[in-house]
Amino acid sequence: MFPVFFHKRLQYIVYVIVKIHYTTKLQILKIDYKLLNDGTQMFKYVIIPCRILRSDTLNSIRRSLMESTKKASPGRKTNSSGKSSKNNQKKKKKTFTNILKIALIAMILLGFVGGAGVFMYVSIALKDIEPIDPSMIATKLTENSVIVDSDGRILEYIHHKEGLRTVVRYEDMSEDLINAFVAVEDKTFFEHNGFNIIRLFGAVKDTLTTGKRLGGTSTITQQLARNIYLFEIRSARDLDRKIKEAYYAIELEKHLKKEQIIEGYLNLVYLGANSNGVEAAAQAYFSKSASEVNYIEAALMAGIVKSPSAYPPMLNISKVEVTSNHYVFDDSDPLYTLVYNPGCEDRYLTSIYLMHENGKISDAEYEYAKTVDLRTVINPGKTAQTEITSFFADMVRDEVIADLVEAYGYSVADATNLLYTGGFTIESTIDFDMQKTLESHYAQSNFTTYFGESTAVAVRAFQRDNGLAVDGVAGQNTLAKIRELSGMDTSIFTQAVYQRGNDSEEVVLLKRTLFELGYLINNENFPKVTVVLDGQGNIVSEESRRLLVYKQSNLVDADKNFIIPSSDYAFDADGNLVLFKGKRMYFYPHFQNNQLVSIQVVVKETFTFSEDSDNERLASGKFNLTNLFTYEGRDVLIPNEYKSFDENSNVVVDKAFLVDQPDFFKVDANQNLLVTKGNYVISEQGVIQPQSAMVIIDYHNGELKSIVGGRNITGQRMYNRATNPRQPGSAIKPLSVFTPAVDSGKYTAATVIDDRPVYLLGDPNVRWPINWYEAYPQFHKYWGLVTLRESVQHSINVTAALIVQDLGVTNSLNYLNKFGISTLVTSGPTNDANIASLALGGMTRGITPLELTAAYGAIANKGILNDIITYKTVKNSRGEIILKNESKQTYVVDENVAFIVQDMMRTSVESGVATAAKLSPNNDIIQVSGKTGTTSSNIDAWFVGYTPYYVGGVWFGNDLNIPLDQGSRIAAQFWRTVMADIHVDAAPKLFDIPTTLVSTSVDIISGKLPSELSALDPRGTVRTEIFLRGTEPTETDDVHVMADICTESGKLATEFCPTTLVVSKLFVKRPVPYNASEHVDSRGNPIAIKDGGYDMPTADCDIHTIETTTEEETTGSQYQGIVPLVRLVDGSYYVQRRYPIELTSGQIITLPVGSKIMPDNSVVFSDGSSISAENIKSIPMYTAEELDALNP
C-alpha cells in the first residue's frame, strides 16, 4: 500500500464521502476535510476501482457519518422533556462507538484511496511518455544536433571536437573511477532495480517539511534515463519528472546489464570542459585515459556531476577577468586563460568522504587525499576548452545555448550538453548560396581572370626553380615547362605571353595550375603588408623604429633551436641563468592571494614571407611584403618551480634546472643561448596577413545571411575576426556624428562648416585633427566652407570633430548605445568619452564588424535596429518546436533622419571617397549607400554599405597592427565584388524616399536660399537639398558679395585707385575670416585653404594713396567726356568707363572697364566671369555727361 502525501500548503481534514459512477466502473469519493483552526473547507477527488467497495458498504459508511455528524453538530436542538442521565450515558457510549467505527473505516478507506490516488497520479504522469526502443539505446548515447538552412539542407552537424566524446568500454575504465561515481552518486547501484524507493520517500518528506524542490533522489540508472530521454526537463525538480525517470530506469534495467548501464552513464555524463563522458574529461583535466585515473582524480571527476559549471577543477576565462588571485594553468591563448577553480575543493572533500564511508578507499588513502593540493593534480590536456567548427555554426550554437538558458532555466553547461546530444534540428538564417559565394571570394581556389602581382610573383618563383629567365612573364618557354610538370592543356591559350595587366579566362587556368604546383597564393583581392624593416629584417615601427615583430629566422635557427642572443641573458654569481626582460620573450607573472605562484615565459610573435619573391621597396624605404605569415609564440617549457623574478623583473632560472636538464639549453660558438627543439612552442601553422572579415545581414529582419571571420582559416573559433573589435576609423561617423547632427535639428545636409586648421587638443601649436588628404601633396590640407553632405562625401575629419565638440561626447555615446555598439569604454584612464574616439574612430577597444554592420542596417531600415539572429527555430528530436527566434527591434531615429544620413552616404558612393563600391556606373540600378573607414597608418581599412536588399561590412587589417599598403578603397572594391555576385539575380531597386521630407534649392557656400549672386559662383554652388520639415532655410545667401578690387594690389579698391585699375568681382565673405599666415605647417609654411581664392579681401589697397594719386585721379576726371559704351560688330557693348547697373535684388554694382554688355543683356567680365540676364534688373543708357555728373 502506497501512502498518500499532500503538500503542506494544501489544507485538508476529515468529513466524507460518496458518489458512484456505474457507467465508468469507478467510484468517485469526495473527501471533504473540514479545518478545525479556521473553518476553511477544501475538496479533493480521488478515484477508486469499483471492486474495492460494494455500494451498500459505501452507503452504510455515508449514513453512519451523516448520523454522527448531526449528533455532534454544535447548536443542534435537544429533547425538551429532560432525559435521565442514564439515557445520556447510553447516547455518549453509542456516539463514541460510532466515532471509533468511523475512524477505523476511514483509516481503511484512506489506505485504499491513497493507493488509488498514487495509481492515478502515475498514470497521468506517464500518459504521453515516449516508449523505449531497446535497439535505439546506443544511438541515443550519441545523438547530435544539426544546423539546416531554410530549405532543409544540412549545413553542419554540431558536435564536440574529435576526442571530446570518446566512448570507453566498462572493462577499460579504472576501478577507482567506477567506485568514485558509485559512492558519490548511487551507493546501492549494484543492488537496486532502477530506483531507490527509500531515497525517494526521504526526499519527499524533506520537500514536505522544508518546502524545497524535490531533489537528490536519482540513481545512476535514473540519471542515464534522464540524459537519454528527459534531457529537456532535466532541470525540473518535481514528482512528474521523478515518475518518468523511474519508468525509464525500470525499462533500462530490463534491457541492460548493470555494467552496460554504468558504462553508458559514464560515457554520457557531462563533466565540464566541453567533455561528455569520463574519457574526454580525463584527457581534459589530467591528460590521461579513463583507464589510468586514480582515486583522487576520480573523486574530483565524480564531484563535478552535481554542478558542471560550479565544480570543475579548472575554468577558461577571458583575459580581462584574470586577477592576481587566479592560479593560471595556461595563458598561451590570445583571448582566454585557463585557471584553477577553488570551488571544486569542498565538493572533492565530500567525494573522498563518501568513498571512504562506502569502503572504496582505506583510512590511509582517505587521510592522504584530504591533504592533496589539487592544483598539482591538474594537468590540462591540449583538447580542453577548444572546438573547431565554422564561424557561422559557432554563432548559431552560442545563440541557441543562450536562449535555452533564458527560456528553460538551464545552466550553461546543461544547455551546451543538450545542444550537443539532444538531436536538435536548428533552422538557421544562413543563405547557403550566399555563404558559398562569400567564401569563394576568400578562398585561394577562387581565381579571377586578372593577371596581377600575385600571379607575377608565382611565375617568377616557378621560373627561378626551373632555370628559366626570371621576368614574371608567362611566355612560351614558361608555359611549356608548366605543361611538362603539370600536364596543363595549353591549347586554349590564345596569346604568346601572359603578363601583369592581362584579363582573360586563360589566366584562370594558369593560376590554378600554379596553385596546384605550390607557387601561387591567391591574394589579389586583398591589400599587402607595408612595413619598415631593420637591418636584420625584423619589422619595426616607422616612427620610433621600435621592434614590432621578429623575422622567424632571427629567432629560430636551421635546427629549430630558439636563439637567445648573448646580450639577452647572463649567469649570476650563484650560477643561475638570468633572462633579461623586454627582449625575445614575454614574462607573465601569476598571483594568488597576492602571492606569486607562477611565471609564464612565452616566445614573442614571429613572421615569414616569400623572400625569393620581388618584395617591392617603396620610395619611402618601406617594403610591400609578399605572402606574409605570422606565428604565435607559446611557452618556453621551464618548470615553474625553477623560475623566479629578480629585483629588475628579469626571470631567474635556478641552476638546479640546468643540472637536471643539461640538454634543455646549449651555447653556440657566438655565445648565443639555444633552447633546443621541443622545449619551447611556436605555432606550426602561420596565419596569412593581412586578415579580413565580412558579414552580410538582411537588415529588414536581423537575419545573419553569411559570414567569414578570417582568411585561410578553418573555423578557428577563438579568433573570429567578425566578432572581435577593431578600430573603425571614419566608419564610425554616420553613427556618432552625422545621425546625431541631423537628429538634433541643429544641422541639416546643407549646414556649412568651415574646414580649416583647428587645435582641439588644447595645444595652440598642435593642429588636430588632421584630414586624411593632408598626406597627399596634390590636395589642399583644408577645404574651407563645406556642407554636412560634403563632409560625409569626402570623409572630412575636422568638420566631424567640430560637430562632436558642439553636440557633446555624451550625446555621441548615447547614439552609439542606441545603435547597439557594446564595446564602448566609458571610464578609466583610457576610454572612448573623447572626440578622437567618437569623431575619428580611434576607440579603446573598437567595434566588431558584426555590430558595425548591424548598426548601418538600422539606418537602412528606416531608423529601426534589428538584433542579429542566427537561427529561426529549434526542434527537438520529436519534431516539436522548442525555440522560436525573432529579432528584437530597437527604435534609434525617425525614418526621415535615417534617410537623410543614408542619402548623404549615397553621395559618398556616387562621387566621394567610396565610388569603388558602386554596383553600376551611375549607382542607379541597385542603389548603394555606405561609408569607408581607415585608421592611422592604414592599420585598418573598412567599408560598410547597403543596398535595398542587404547590408554588408568588410574589414581588412593585420592581427599584429602593422600597416597595409592601401586604405579603405580596397575594402570598397572587395565589397563591390562580393555584393555584385550576391545581387546578380536581384531586380533593380532604388531606396524609397519618404514623402514627408522637404526639398528646396540652397546655396552650398552659405547653406541658405540662393541669391542672384549665388548663381554667379563659377563652382556652381546652387543645389537641390532635402530637409526635415521645419529645418529648411528661410534666409537668403549673404556670403556671396560683389566688391571693387584694385587689380594692381589685389585688395579692396579705394577712391584713390585709378578707375582703369578697378574691377568688380564676386567674392565669398567668410563668416570668420581666415588668415593663412596665422597657421603654418611643420616646415613653417603658411597653410592655404582650398577655397581661399574666393575670399573677399579685408584690406584696402595700399598702393594708391592720397600721396600717389592726383586730384584728377581721385575725382575720376580722367573719364570726363568719354563715351561710356561702344557698340561692337557682334551687337555687344564694350564698357569704356565705370558703368553702374542694378541687379534684380536691388543691389547697384559698377561694371569695370573692359566688361561687355551682351545682346541678351547679360554681362561678361574681362576675366571670363559673367552675370546672367535673369539676375540684372536694368541697364540704363547713360550719356557721358550723365556719368560725369555721377562720377561712379
mmCIF file of N, CA and C in Angstrom, residues 48-107:
data_model
loop_
_atom_site.group_PDB
_atom_site.id
_atom_site.type_symbol
_atom_site.label_atom_id
_atom_site.label_comp_id
_atom_site.label_asym_id
_atom_site.label_seq_id
_atom_site.Cartn_x
_atom_site.Cartn_y
_atom_site.Cartn_z
ATOM 1 N N ILE A 48 -11.327 5.384 -7.109
ATOM 2 C CA ILE A 48 -11.090 4.036 -6.621
ATOM 3 C C ILE A 48 -11.780 3.046 -7.556
ATOM 4 N N PRO A 49 -11.091 1.977 -8.013
ATOM 5 C CA PRO A 49 -11.768 0.953 -8.814
ATOM 6 C C PRO A 49 -12.965 0.409 -8.032
ATOM 7 N N CYS A 50 -14.107 0.169 -8.719
ATOM 8 C CA CYS A 50 -15.355 -0.140 -8.031
ATOM 9 C C CYS A 50 -15.310 -1.472 -7.296
ATOM 10 N N ARG A 51 -14.391 -2.315 -7.658
ATOM 11 C CA ARG A 51 -14.339 -3.600 -6.975
ATOM 12 C C ARG A 51 -13.833 -3.461 -5.538
ATOM 13 N N ILE A 52 -13.260 -2.333 -5.184
ATOM 14 C CA ILE A 52 -12.710 -2.190 -3.836
ATOM 15 C C ILE A 52 -13.822 -2.182 -2.781
ATOM 16 N N LEU A 53 -14.914 -1.452 -3.021
ATOM 17 C CA LEU A 53 -16.013 -1.352 -2.058
ATOM 18 C C LEU A 53 -17.356 -1.618 -2.741
ATOM 19 N N ARG A 54 -18.198 -2.345 -2.051
ATOM 20 C CA ARG A 54 -19.563 -2.527 -2.551
ATOM 21 C C ARG A 54 -20.357 -1.265 -2.276
ATOM 22 N N SER A 55 -21.374 -1.035 -3.082
ATOM 23 C CA SER A 55 -22.155 0.191 -2.935
ATOM 24 C C SER A 55 -22.903 0.232 -1.616
ATOM 25 N N ASP A 56 -23.407 -0.969 -1.141
ATOM 26 C CA ASP A 56 -24.115 -0.932 0.137
ATOM 27 C C ASP A 56 -23.171 -0.597 1.284
ATOM 28 N N THR A 57 -21.931 -1.050 1.160
ATOM 29 C CA THR A 57 -20.939 -0.697 2.186
ATOM 30 C C THR A 57 -20.705 0.806 2.198
ATOM 31 N N LEU A 58 -20.580 1.382 0.996
ATOM 32 C CA LEU A 58 -20.360 2.823 0.913
ATOM 33 C C LEU A 58 -21.551 3.595 1.463
ATOM 34 N N ASN A 59 -22.758 3.135 1.149
ATOM 35 C CA ASN A 59 -23.951 3.814 1.649
ATOM 36 C C ASN A 59 -24.032 3.734 3.163
ATOM 37 N N SER A 60 -23.645 2.561 3.703
ATOM 38 C CA SER A 60 -23.643 2.393 5.152
ATOM 39 C C SER A 60 -22.659 3.371 5.805
ATOM 40 N N ILE A 61 -21.479 3.467 5.193
ATOM 41 C CA ILE A 61 -20.478 4.407 5.732
ATOM 42 C C ILE A 61 -21.019 5.819 5.688
ATOM 43 N N ARG A 62 -21.689 6.159 4.583
ATOM 44 C CA ARG A 62 -22.193 7.527 4.441
ATOM 45 C C ARG A 62 -23.273 7.828 5.476
ATOM 46 N N ARG A 63 -24.202 6.854 5.661
ATOM 47 C CA ARG A 63 -25.278 7.072 6.638
ATOM 48 C C ARG A 63 -24.720 7.237 8.054
ATOM 49 N N SER A 64 -23.753 6.395 8.366
ATOM 50 C CA SER A 64 -23.165 6.467 9.720
ATOM 51 C C SER A 64 -22.482 7.810 9.948
ATOM 52 N N LEU A 65 -21.759 8.244 8.962
ATOM 53 C CA LEU A 65 -21.054 9.516 9.099
ATOM 54 C C LEU A 65 -22.028 10.665 9.239
ATOM 55 N N MET A 66 -23.094 10.646 8.423
ATOM 56 C CA MET A 66 -24.071 11.739 8.473
ATOM 57 C C MET A 66 -24.781 11.772 9.814
ATOM 58 N N GLU A 67 -25.135 10.534 10.336
ATOM 59 C CA GLU A 67 -25.816 10.464 11.625
ATOM 60 C C GLU A 67 -24.939 10.999 12.744
ATOM 61 N N SER A 68 -23.686 10.566 12.737
ATOM 62 C CA SER A 68 -22.790 11.007 13.805
ATOM 63 C C SER A 68 -22.501 12.486 13.709
ATOM 64 N N THR A 69 -22.462 12.965 12.504
ATOM 65 C CA THR A 69 -22.176 14.381 12.312
ATOM 66 C C THR A 69 -23.334 15.232 12.838
ATOM 67 N N LYS A 70 -24.563 14.759 12.560
ATOM 68 C CA LYS A 70 -25.724 15.515 13.050
ATOM 69 C C LYS A 70 -25.732 15.592 14.570
ATOM 70 N N LYS A 71 -25.397 14.433 15.197
ATOM 71 C CA LYS A 71 -25.434 14.397 16.666
ATOM 72 C C LYS A 71 -24.335 15.254 17.265
ATOM 73 N N ALA A 72 -23.253 15.379 16.523
ATOM 74 C CA ALA A 72 -22.113 16.115 17.090
ATOM 75 C C ALA A 72 -22.103 17.576 16.694
ATOM 76 N N SER A 73 -23.088 17.976 15.881
ATOM 77 C CA SER A 73 -23.042 19.356 15.378
ATOM 78 C C SER A 73 -23.381 20.339 16.466
ATOM 79 N N PRO A 74 -22.618 21.437 16.558
ATOM 80 C CA PRO A 74 -22.909 22.472 17.566
ATOM 81 C C PRO A 74 -24.246 23.148 17.269
ATOM 82 N N GLY A 75 -24.999 23.522 18.345
ATOM 83 C CA GLY A 75 -26.243 24.264 18.178
ATOM 84 C C GLY A 75 -27.439 23.415 17.822
ATOM 85 N N ARG A 76 -27.285 22.072 17.763
ATOM 86 C CA ARG A 76 -28.419 21.211 17.433
ATOM 87 C C ARG A 76 -29.393 21.212 18.621
ATOM 88 N N LYS A 77 -30.713 21.220 18.294
ATOM 89 C CA LYS A 77 -31.733 21.245 19.362
ATOM 90 C C LYS A 77 -31.742 19.938 20.161
ATOM 91 N N THR A 78 -32.057 19.984 21.500
ATOM 92 C CA THR A 78 -32.106 18.811 22.380
ATOM 93 C C THR A 78 -33.547 18.529 22.797
ATOM 94 N N ASN A 79 -33.752 17.313 23.349
ATOM 95 C CA ASN A 79 -35.077 16.903 23.815
ATOM 96 C C ASN A 79 -35.497 17.767 25.016
ATOM 97 N N SER A 80 -36.630 18.404 24.907
ATOM 98 C CA SER A 80 -37.052 19.339 25.943
ATOM 99 C C SER A 80 -37.642 18.645 27.170
ATOM 100 N N SER A 81 -37.944 17.337 27.031
ATOM 101 C CA SER A 81 -38.558 16.635 28.157
ATOM 102 C C SER A 81 -37.591 16.292 29.249
ATOM 103 N N GLY A 82 -36.311 16.381 28.976
ATOM 104 C CA GLY A 82 -35.315 16.114 30.016
ATOM 105 C C GLY A 82 -35.120 14.672 30.276
ATOM 106 N N LYS A 83 -34.314 13.958 29.519
ATOM 107 C CA LYS A 83 -33.994 12.539 29.670
ATOM 108 C C LYS A 83 -33.115 12.340 30.902
ATOM 109 N N SER A 84 -33.128 11.093 31.360
ATOM 110 C CA SER A 84 -32.297 10.760 32.526
ATOM 111 C C SER A 84 -30.829 10.726 32.149
ATOM 112 N N SER A 85 -29.966 10.854 33.109
ATOM 113 C CA SER A 85 -28.522 10.799 32.891
ATOM 114 C C SER A 85 -28.116 9.465 32.324
ATOM 115 N N LYS A 86 -28.915 8.390 32.644
ATOM 116 C CA LYS A 86 -28.597 7.076 32.113
ATOM 117 C C LYS A 86 -28.729 7.046 30.609
ATOM 118 N N ASN A 87 -29.823 7.679 30.129
ATOM 119 C CA ASN A 87 -30.006 7.759 28.670
ATOM 120 C C ASN A 87 -28.876 8.553 28.023
ATOM 121 N N ASN A 88 -28.494 9.606 28.716
ATOM 122 C CA ASN A 88 -27.383 10.419 28.189
ATOM 123 C C ASN A 88 -26.105 9.608 28.104
ATOM 124 N N GLN A 89 -25.884 8.791 29.113
ATOM 125 C CA GLN A 89 -24.681 7.971 29.091
ATOM 126 C C GLN A 89 -24.717 6.976 27.954
ATOM 127 N N LYS A 90 -25.945 6.389 27.704
ATOM 128 C CA LYS A 90 -26.071 5.462 26.584
ATOM 129 C C LYS A 90 -25.780 6.152 25.265
ATOM 130 N N LYS A 91 -26.306 7.357 25.144
ATOM 131 C CA LYS A 91 -26.053 8.115 23.897
ATOM 132 C C LYS A 91 -24.573 8.393 23.717
ATOM 133 N N LYS A 92 -23.922 8.768 24.819
ATOM 134 C CA LYS A 92 -22.490 9.056 24.732
ATOM 135 C C LYS A 92 -21.714 7.823 24.312
ATOM 136 N N LYS A 93 -22.126 6.681 24.905
ATOM 137 C CA LYS A 93 -21.434 5.438 24.565
ATOM 138 C C LYS A 93 -21.633 5.104 23.108
ATOM 139 N N LYS A 94 -22.906 5.274 22.631
ATOM 140 C CA LYS A 94 -23.193 4.982 21.229
ATOM 141 C C LYS A 94 -22.432 5.936 20.312
ATOM 142 N N THR A 95 -22.368 7.193 20.695
ATOM 143 C CA THR A 95 -21.627 8.184 19.888
ATOM 144 C C THR A 95 -20.156 7.819 19.803
ATOM 145 N N PHE A 96 -19.588 7.457 20.931
ATOM 146 C CA PHE A 96 -18.160 7.064 20.942
ATOM 147 C C PHE A 96 -17.923 5.865 20.034
ATOM 148 N N THR A 97 -18.879 4.904 20.121
ATOM 149 C CA THR A 97 -18.749 3.697 19.288
ATOM 150 C C THR A 97 -18.803 4.059 17.811
ATOM 151 N N ASN A 98 -19.726 4.969 17.480
ATOM 152 C CA ASN A 98 -19.843 5.384 16.075
ATOM 153 C C ASN A 98 -18.582 6.090 15.581
ATOM 154 N N ILE A 99 -18.066 6.945 16.462
ATOM 155 C CA ILE A 99 -16.849 7.676 16.063
ATOM 156 C C ILE A 99 -15.700 6.711 15.848
ATOM 157 N N LEU A 100 -15.572 5.746 16.778
ATOM 158 C CA LEU A 100 -14.497 4.760 16.624
ATOM 159 C C LEU A 100 -14.678 3.963 15.347
ATOM 160 N N LYS A 101 -15.930 3.602 15.104
ATOM 161 C CA LYS A 101 -16.233 2.844 13.887
ATOM 162 C C LYS A 101 -15.861 3.659 12.642
ATOM 163 N N ILE A 102 -16.246 4.907 12.678
ATOM 164 C CA ILE A 102 -15.940 5.781 11.532
ATOM 165 C C ILE A 102 -14.435 5.934 11.352
ATOM 166 N N ALA A 103 -13.738 6.098 12.457
ATOM 167 C CA ALA A 103 -12.285 6.284 12.371
ATOM 168 C C ALA A 103 -11.617 5.072 11.757
ATOM 169 N N LEU A 104 -12.052 3.877 12.218
ATOM 170 C CA LEU A 104 -11.462 2.643 11.666
ATOM 171 C C LEU A 104 -11.761 2.507 10.177
ATOM 172 N N ILE A 105 -13.033 2.757 9.853
ATOM 173 C CA ILE A 105 -13.405 2.665 8.432
ATOM 174 C C ILE A 105 -12.633 3.691 7.607
ATOM 175 N N ALA A 106 -12.498 4.914 8.149
ATOM 176 C CA ALA A 106 -11.786 5.979 7.420
ATOM 177 C C ALA A 106 -10.336 5.616 7.195
ATOM 178 N N MET A 107 -9.701 4.985 8.187
ATOM 179 C CA MET A 107 -8.303 4.586 8.018
ATOM 180 C C MET A 107 -8.165 3.575 6.894
#
